[in-house]
Amino acid sequence: PEFLKNTFYNLTDVYGLLGAKAAAPPLGLLIVAALLPKHWPLEFVDHDVTPLTEEHLDWADIVFVGGIGPQQETILRVVRRAQAKGKLVVVGGSGPTLQPHVYSEADFVVSGEAEDTIPQLLADLKEGKRSGLYYSGERVDVSKMVTPRYDLAHLDQYMFVGVGLTRGCPFTCEFCAQIEIFGRTPRMKSPEQIL
């Protein structure tokens, strides 16, 4: 979902001056896409680059929405739009991880690291379950992390593309929730994984 315009997280006017529509594609959703079954047809829609249309929602069987706390309003807007069309909706990301109860109107809420929770979700979907809450257990071994599905994003629409090097952080910055999600011990990918 989009960030509210002209906030700290979405400097639309600045991006436009630099020839982009947004800062970077949402890495978390591209990681989730890489964890989904290979035979699933996927459509990646970053609302800061391309508006979510009725055609997108009509096409989808399941809508996955990811985001951070400041996107709460727009995440819930997508949840309601998709459910009004009878679609199952999965929410995840740091917003739902830190406050899963806020997103409880979604069919499925994923709290924590996707590599640990998406397999549980997929197993339940296969069994026909229509709702669930998934919590990540152990810290994910970053040596086994998937490559994000960068091929799904229109990379030329962004100022830069993020590459996940580590999870976890030794610092306690008051404005950042990463240690609450990923812990205080950095877990680092190998140079080969980054390349």
Coordinates of C-alpha atoms in Angstrom, one line a residue:
P1 CA 0.0 0.0 0.0
E2 CA 1.1 3.6 -0.6
F3 CA 2.6 5.8 2.0
L4 CA 0.6 8.9 2.7
K5 CA 1.9 11.6 0.4
N6 CA 4.6 14.1 1.4
T7 CA 5.4 12.5 4.7
F8 CA 8.8 11.4 5.9
Y9 CA 8.2 8.0 4.2
N10 CA 7.0 9.4 0.9
L11 CA 8.6 12.5 -0.5
T12 CA 6.8 12.3 -3.8
D13 CA 7.9 15.7 -5.1
V14 CA 11.5 15.0 -4.4
Y15 CA 11.3 11.6 -6.1
G16 CA 9.7 13.2 -9.1
L17 CA 12.6 15.7 -9.4
L18 CA 15.0 12.8 -9.5
G19 CA 13.0 10.9 -12.1
A20 CA 11.5 8.3 -9.8
K21 CA 8.1 7.5 -8.4
A22 CA 9.3 6.1 -5.0
A23 CA 12.4 5.5 -3.0
A24 CA 12.8 1.7 -3.2
P25 CA 10.6 -1.3 -3.8
P26 CA 9.3 -3.0 -0.6
L27 CA 11.9 -5.7 -0.1
G28 CA 9.7 -7.6 2.3
L29 CA 7.0 -8.3 -0.3
L30 CA 9.6 -9.3 -2.8
I31 CA 11.0 -11.8 -0.3
V32 CA 7.4 -13.1 0.4
A33 CA 6.9 -13.5 -3.4
A34 CA 10.1 -15.7 -3.5
L35 CA 8.7 -17.9 -0.8
L36 CA 5.4 -18.6 -2.5
P37 CA 4.9 -21.7 -4.7
K38 CA 6.8 -21.3 -8.0
H39 CA 3.7 -22.3 -10.1
W40 CA 1.6 -19.4 -8.6
P41 CA 1.2 -16.5 -11.1
L42 CA 2.1 -13.3 -9.2
E43 CA 1.4 -9.7 -9.7
F44 CA 3.4 -7.2 -7.7
V45 CA 1.7 -3.8 -7.2
D46 CA 3.5 -1.1 -5.3
H47 CA 0.9 1.6 -4.9
D48 CA 3.5 4.3 -4.8
V49 CA 4.4 3.4 -8.3
T50 CA 1.2 1.9 -9.8
P51 CA -2.3 2.4 -8.3
L52 CA -4.1 -0.7 -7.2
T53 CA -7.0 -1.1 -9.6
E54 CA -10.2 -3.1 -9.6
E55 CA -8.6 -5.3 -12.3
H56 CA -5.8 -6.2 -10.0
L57 CA -8.2 -7.3 -7.3
D58 CA -10.5 -9.1 -9.8
W59 CA -7.4 -11.1 -11.1
A60 CA -6.2 -12.1 -7.6
D61 CA -7.2 -15.2 -5.7
I62 CA -5.3 -14.1 -2.6
V63 CA -4.0 -10.6 -1.8
F64 CA -0.8 -10.3 0.2
V65 CA -0.3 -6.8 1.8
G66 CA 2.9 -5.8 3.6
G67 CA 3.9 -2.6 5.3
I68 CA 5.1 -0.7 8.3
G69 CA 3.2 1.2 11.0
P70 CA 2.8 4.5 9.2
Q71 CA 1.0 2.5 6.4
Q72 CA -1.7 1.2 8.8
E73 CA -4.5 3.3 7.2
T74 CA -3.6 2.3 3.7
I75 CA -3.0 -1.3 4.6
L76 CA -6.5 -1.6 6.1
R77 CA -7.9 0.2 3.1
V78 CA -6.5 -2.6 0.8
V79 CA -7.8 -5.3 3.2
R80 CA -11.3 -3.9 3.0
R81 CA -11.2 -3.4 -0.8
A82 CA -10.0 -6.9 -1.4
Q83 CA -12.5 -8.5 1.1
A84 CA -15.3 -6.6 -0.5
K85 CA -14.5 -8.6 -3.7
G86 CA -14.5 -11.9 -1.7
K87 CA -10.7 -12.2 -1.8
L88 CA -8.6 -13.8 1.0
V89 CA -6.2 -11.2 2.5
V90 CA -2.8 -11.9 4.2
V91 CA -1.1 -9.0 6.0
G92 CA 2.5 -8.9 7.2
G93 CA 5.4 -6.7 7.7
S94 CA 6.6 -4.7 10.7
G95 CA 3.3 -3.0 11.3
P96 CA 1.4 -6.3 11.7
T97 CA 4.4 -7.9 13.5
L98 CA 4.4 -5.2 16.2
Q99 CA 0.6 -4.8 16.5
P100 CA -1.1 -7.9 15.0
H101 CA -4.4 -7.0 16.8
V102 CA -4.7 -3.8 14.7
Y103 CA -4.9 -5.8 11.5
S104 CA -7.2 -8.6 12.8
E105 CA -9.9 -7.8 10.2
A106 CA -7.5 -9.4 7.6
D107 CA -8.1 -13.1 7.0
F108 CA -4.5 -14.0 7.9
V109 CA -2.0 -12.0 9.9
V110 CA 1.7 -12.9 9.7
S111 CA 3.9 -11.7 12.5
G112 CA 7.6 -12.0 12.3
E113 CA 10.0 -13.3 9.7
A114 CA 8.5 -14.6 6.5
E115 CA 10.8 -17.5 6.0
D116 CA 9.5 -18.9 9.3
T117 CA 5.8 -18.1 8.9
I118 CA 4.9 -18.4 5.2
P119 CA 5.4 -22.2 5.1
Q120 CA 2.9 -22.5 8.0
L121 CA 0.5 -20.2 6.1
L122 CA 0.8 -22.2 2.9
A123 CA 0.2 -25.5 4.7
D124 CA -3.0 -24.0 6.2
L125 CA -4.2 -22.7 2.8
K126 CA -3.6 -26.1 1.3
E127 CA -5.9 -27.6 4.0
G128 CA -8.6 -25.0 3.2
K129 CA -8.3 -22.8 6.2
R130 CA -9.7 -19.3 5.8
S131 CA -8.0 -17.5 8.6
G132 CA -5.1 -17.6 10.9
L133 CA -2.4 -15.8 13.0
Y134 CA 1.2 -16.8 12.5
Y135 CA 4.1 -16.0 14.8
S136 CA 7.7 -16.5 13.9
G137 CA 9.5 -18.8 16.3
E138 CA 13.3 -19.0 16.0
R139 CA 15.5 -16.3 14.3
V140 CA 15.8 -17.3 10.6
D141 CA 19.2 -18.6 9.5
V142 CA 20.2 -15.9 6.9
S143 CA 22.4 -18.4 5.1
K144 CA 19.2 -20.1 3.9
M145 CA 17.4 -16.9 2.8
V146 CA 15.8 -16.7 -0.6
T147 CA 16.7 -14.1 -3.3
P148 CA 13.9 -11.5 -3.4
R149 CA 11.8 -11.5 -6.6
Y150 CA 13.2 -8.3 -8.0
D151 CA 11.9 -9.4 -11.5
L152 CA 8.4 -8.6 -10.3
A153 CA 9.1 -4.9 -9.6
H154 CA 9.5 -2.1 -12.1
L155 CA 13.0 -1.2 -10.9
D156 CA 13.4 1.8 -13.2
Q157 CA 10.6 3.5 -11.2
Y158 CA 12.7 3.7 -8.0
M159 CA 15.6 5.9 -6.8
F160 CA 17.4 2.8 -5.6
V161 CA 16.9 -0.9 -4.9
G162 CA 17.6 -2.3 -1.4
V163 CA 19.6 -5.4 -0.8
G164 CA 19.1 -7.1 2.5
L165 CA 22.6 -7.7 4.0
T166 CA 21.7 -8.3 7.7
R167 CA 18.8 -8.9 10.0
G168 CA 19.1 -7.7 13.6
C169 CA 20.9 -4.6 14.9
P170 CA 23.0 -3.9 17.9
F171 CA 21.7 -0.4 18.3
T172 CA 18.6 0.9 20.2
C173 CA 17.6 3.9 18.1
E174 CA 14.3 5.3 19.6
F175 CA 12.7 5.7 16.2
C176 CA 13.4 2.2 14.9
A177 CA 11.6 -1.0 15.6
Q178 CA 13.9 -3.4 13.9
I179 CA 15.4 -4.8 17.1
E180 CA 11.8 -5.7 18.2
I181 CA 11.3 -7.7 15.1
F182 CA 14.8 -9.1 14.2
G183 CA 16.6 -9.0 17.6
R184 CA 19.8 -7.2 18.7
T185 CA 22.3 -9.7 17.3
P186 CA 23.0 -9.0 13.6
R187 CA 22.8 -12.0 11.3
M188 CA 24.7 -11.3 8.1
K189 CA 24.5 -12.9 4.7
S190 CA 27.7 -14.1 3.0
P191 CA 29.3 -12.1 0.2
E192 CA 28.3 -14.9 -2.2
Q193 CA 24.6 -14.5 -1.2
I194 CA 24.8 -10.7 -1.8
L195 CA 26.4 -11.2 -5.2

